[in-house]
């Protein structure tokens, strides 16, 4: 038997095909084959072929009865027909010369012994014809640039996120959807997404290897239930983390979770101890829920890694400063000791009630100018590696509109990362969005801000080899 073609180049057509065939396209609005066809018709710029044995047209688009009748070559086949027909359809794809296929259909390994046997047959077909197959039992692929979009959730229910630098790969379709919905709601950009389901052929390691080479992706986030081939995954992950950060959310860590993973994607979870050892060995960053993953991903996507762990905290609310100090210590970071030059410079400019040690409490009467002076001084201080700016935006002296511009102007100075913490409700939310749109990760609580910064410190250490 011939092995499948491996390597990043065999994965690229999933994300950037020139032509796509949707097998099982339907004109019935509630069907998965309808939603996928509609996605492609609405926004895919390449060639599109819809396949349905009885329809002449779907959404005013010509239909073909089978893949063999398409007069041109097809880079990617998206298969959404019942499980029992998938093998035959995949064979036809092989005969046609299609080398990349997403199998959305469920009813394979995750459903028991018979399904597992059917899945093995799909793998045999994919090997015979050198087809890279994603799935079965998956949601497939979303690429915010080419607008390949096999997600079968209608766009009015799941807005697609804008273009950006975070790639997300997920064994689970539902976890993927939750993450994308969150990203879309917060206007956080995504480069690529893949839900690879049962990983019968294409697995997490293949996708990781591809994304390492992808110029649009700056950080890779993964949701895993199990790892298909531990050694292959660890080897690739170790290489990839040298290029870009990899965040991993691994579930199925309890007996109950492991059983659930087996019936969800047919995954064998392995022990948590082994996984922790893999995380340590490879330099990935492990998180424990979606919020952590999302918080860390946007910090790593938009801010540079920290040189070391000495953090400056600037605030106009003493309590928030204390909370951040606690959180920094919990995550192995330290409050920087400002240089003599920094404190004497600021002492001349600020009223006596301003606390010039770290956390630097500018006082409830601090205006934009006081913040500007403080930020400028600590960013130029060699004893500072990163900055958490905590602002209670409700105080009267702050001019919110120009506050955002003032902070954004300092972004990237001396290549030091900056994280903003803006506690509070509605007023804070609007300002947080403005910061995010300008590439400054912003969090509502000290704990979340410190966690995000800790990832920049950890990644910086990995890069420096320390
Ligand atoms: N070639 C071309 N078209 C075909 C073929 C074929 N061989 N066989 C059937 N079709 C057509 C059908 O005629 C139908 O078109 P129509 O609506 O015009 O009649 C269309 O393809 C769909 O076939 P149906 O038999 O109607 O199947 P249905 O749409 O009900 O279900 C599906 C197919 C969606 C693939 C289903 O079997 C399935 O697997 N659903 C679950 C999918 C899922 O949850 N995936 C994983 C999610 S991610 C996760 O959580 C891990």
Coordinates of N, CA and C and ligand atoms in Angstrom, one line a residue, residues 23-28 31-32 51-53 65 80-83 85 89 104-106 137-139 152 171-174 195 197 264-265, ligand 1:
X23 N -19.9 17.9 -2.6 CA -20.6 16.7 -2.9 C -21.6 16.4 -1.8
X24 N -22.9 16.5 -2.2 CA -24.0 16.5 -1.3 C -24.6 17.9 -1.1
X25 N -24.3 18.8 -2.0 CA -24.9 20.1 -2.0 C -26.4 19.9 -2.1
X26 N -27.2 20.8 -1.4 CA -28.6 20.6 -1.4 C -29.3 21.9 -1.5
X27 N -30.6 21.9 -2.0 CA -31.3 23.2 -2.1 C -32.2 23.3 -0.9
X28 N -32.2 22.3 0.0 CA -33.0 22.4 1.2 C -32.3 23.1 2.3
X31 N -30.4 21.8 5.4 CA -29.4 20.7 5.3 C -28.0 21.3 5.3
X32 N -27.1 20.5 5.8 CA -25.7 20.9 5.9 C -25.2 21.2 4.5
X51 N -22.4 19.3 -6.5 CA -22.7 18.0 -6.9 C -23.9 17.4 -6.2
X52 N -24.9 17.0 -7.0 CA -26.1 16.5 -6.5 C -26.7 15.6 -7.6
X53 N -27.1 14.3 -7.3 CA -27.5 13.4 -8.3 C -28.8 13.8 -9.0
X65 N -24.0 15.7 -11.7 CA -24.5 14.5 -11.0 C -23.5 13.8 -10.2
X80 N -20.4 15.8 2.0 CA -21.5 15.9 3.0 C -22.6 15.0 2.6
X81 N -22.3 13.7 2.5 CA -23.3 12.7 2.1 C -23.4 11.7 3.3
X82 N -24.4 10.9 3.4 CA -24.5 9.9 4.6 C -23.3 9.0 4.6
X83 N -22.9 8.6 5.8 CA -21.7 7.8 6.0 C -21.5 6.6 5.0
X85 N -22.3 6.2 2.0 CA -21.9 6.5 0.7 C -20.6 7.2 0.5
X89 N -17.9 7.7 -2.8 CA -17.7 9.1 -3.3 C -16.2 9.4 -3.2
X104 N -17.2 15.7 6.0 CA -18.0 16.3 7.1 C -18.8 15.2 7.8
X105 N -19.2 14.2 7.1 CA -20.2 13.2 7.6 C -19.7 12.5 8.9
X106 N -20.7 12.3 9.7 CA -20.5 11.5 11.0 C -20.9 10.1 10.7
X137 N -16.3 13.2 10.3 CA -16.9 13.8 11.5 C -16.3 15.1 11.9
X138 N -16.3 16.0 11.0 CA -15.6 17.3 11.3 C -16.4 18.5 10.7
X139 N -16.0 19.7 11.0 CA -16.6 20.9 10.4 C -15.7 21.4 9.3
X152 N -20.7 24.4 8.6 CA -22.1 24.3 8.2 C -23.1 25.0 9.1
X171 N -10.2 19.6 17.4 CA -10.7 18.3 17.0 C -12.2 18.4 17.1
X172 N -12.7 19.2 18.0 CA -14.2 19.3 18.2 C -14.7 20.5 17.3
X173 N -15.8 20.2 16.6 CA -16.5 21.3 15.9 C -17.1 22.3 16.8
X174 N -17.7 21.8 17.9 CA -18.4 22.8 18.7 C -17.4 23.7 19.4
X195 N -11.4 22.2 11.9 CA -11.9 21.2 12.8 C -11.7 19.9 12.1
X197 N -12.0 16.6 13.3 CA -12.8 15.5 13.8 C -12.0 14.3 14.2
X264 N -17.0 11.1 21.3 CA -17.1 12.3 20.6 C -16.4 12.3 19.3
X265 N -15.1 12.0 19.4 CA -14.2 12.0 18.2 C -13.4 10.7 18.1
Ligands
LIG1 N1 -23.3 12.2 -4.4 C1 -23.9 13.4 -4.5 N2 -24.9 13.8 -3.7 C2 -25.5 12.9 -2.9 C3 -25.0 11.6 -2.8 C4 -23.9 11.2 -3.6 N3 -23.3 10.0 -3.6 N4 -25.7 10.9 -1.9 C5 -26.6 11.8 -1.5 N5 -26.5 12.9 -2.1 C6 -27.3 14.2 -1.9 C7 -28.7 13.8 -1.5 O1 -29.5 13.6 -2.6 C8 -29.0 15.1 -0.7 O2 -29.5 16.1 -1.6 P1 -31.0 16.6 -1.6 O3 -31.2 17.4 -0.4 O4 -31.2 17.4 -2.9 O5 -31.9 15.3 -1.6 C9 -27.7 15.6 -0.2 O6 -26.7 14.9 -0.9 C10 -27.6 15.2 1.3 O7 -27.9 13.8 1.4 P2 -29.0 13.3 2.4 O8 -29.2 11.8 2.2 O9 -30.2 14.1 2.4 O10 -28.2 13.4 3.8 P3 -28.4 14.6 4.9 O11 -28.2 15.9 4.4 O12 -29.6 14.3 5.7 O13 -27.2 14.2 5.8 C11 -24.9 14.4 6.4 C12 -25.9 14.1 5.3 C13 -25.1 15.9 6.9 C14 -23.5 14.2 6.0 C15 -25.2 13.5 7.7 O14 -25.1 12.2 7.3 C16 -24.3 13.7 8.8 O15 -23.2 13.0 8.9 N6 -24.6 14.6 9.8 C17 -23.7 14.9 10.9 C18 -22.6 15.9 10.5 C19 -21.8 16.3 11.7 O16 -22.3 16.5 12.7 N7 -20.4 16.3 11.4 C20 -19.4 16.5 12.5 C21 -19.5 17.9 13.2 S1 -18.1 18.3 14.0 C22 -18.0 17.5 15.4 O17 -18.6 17.8 16.4 C23 -16.9 16.4 15.7

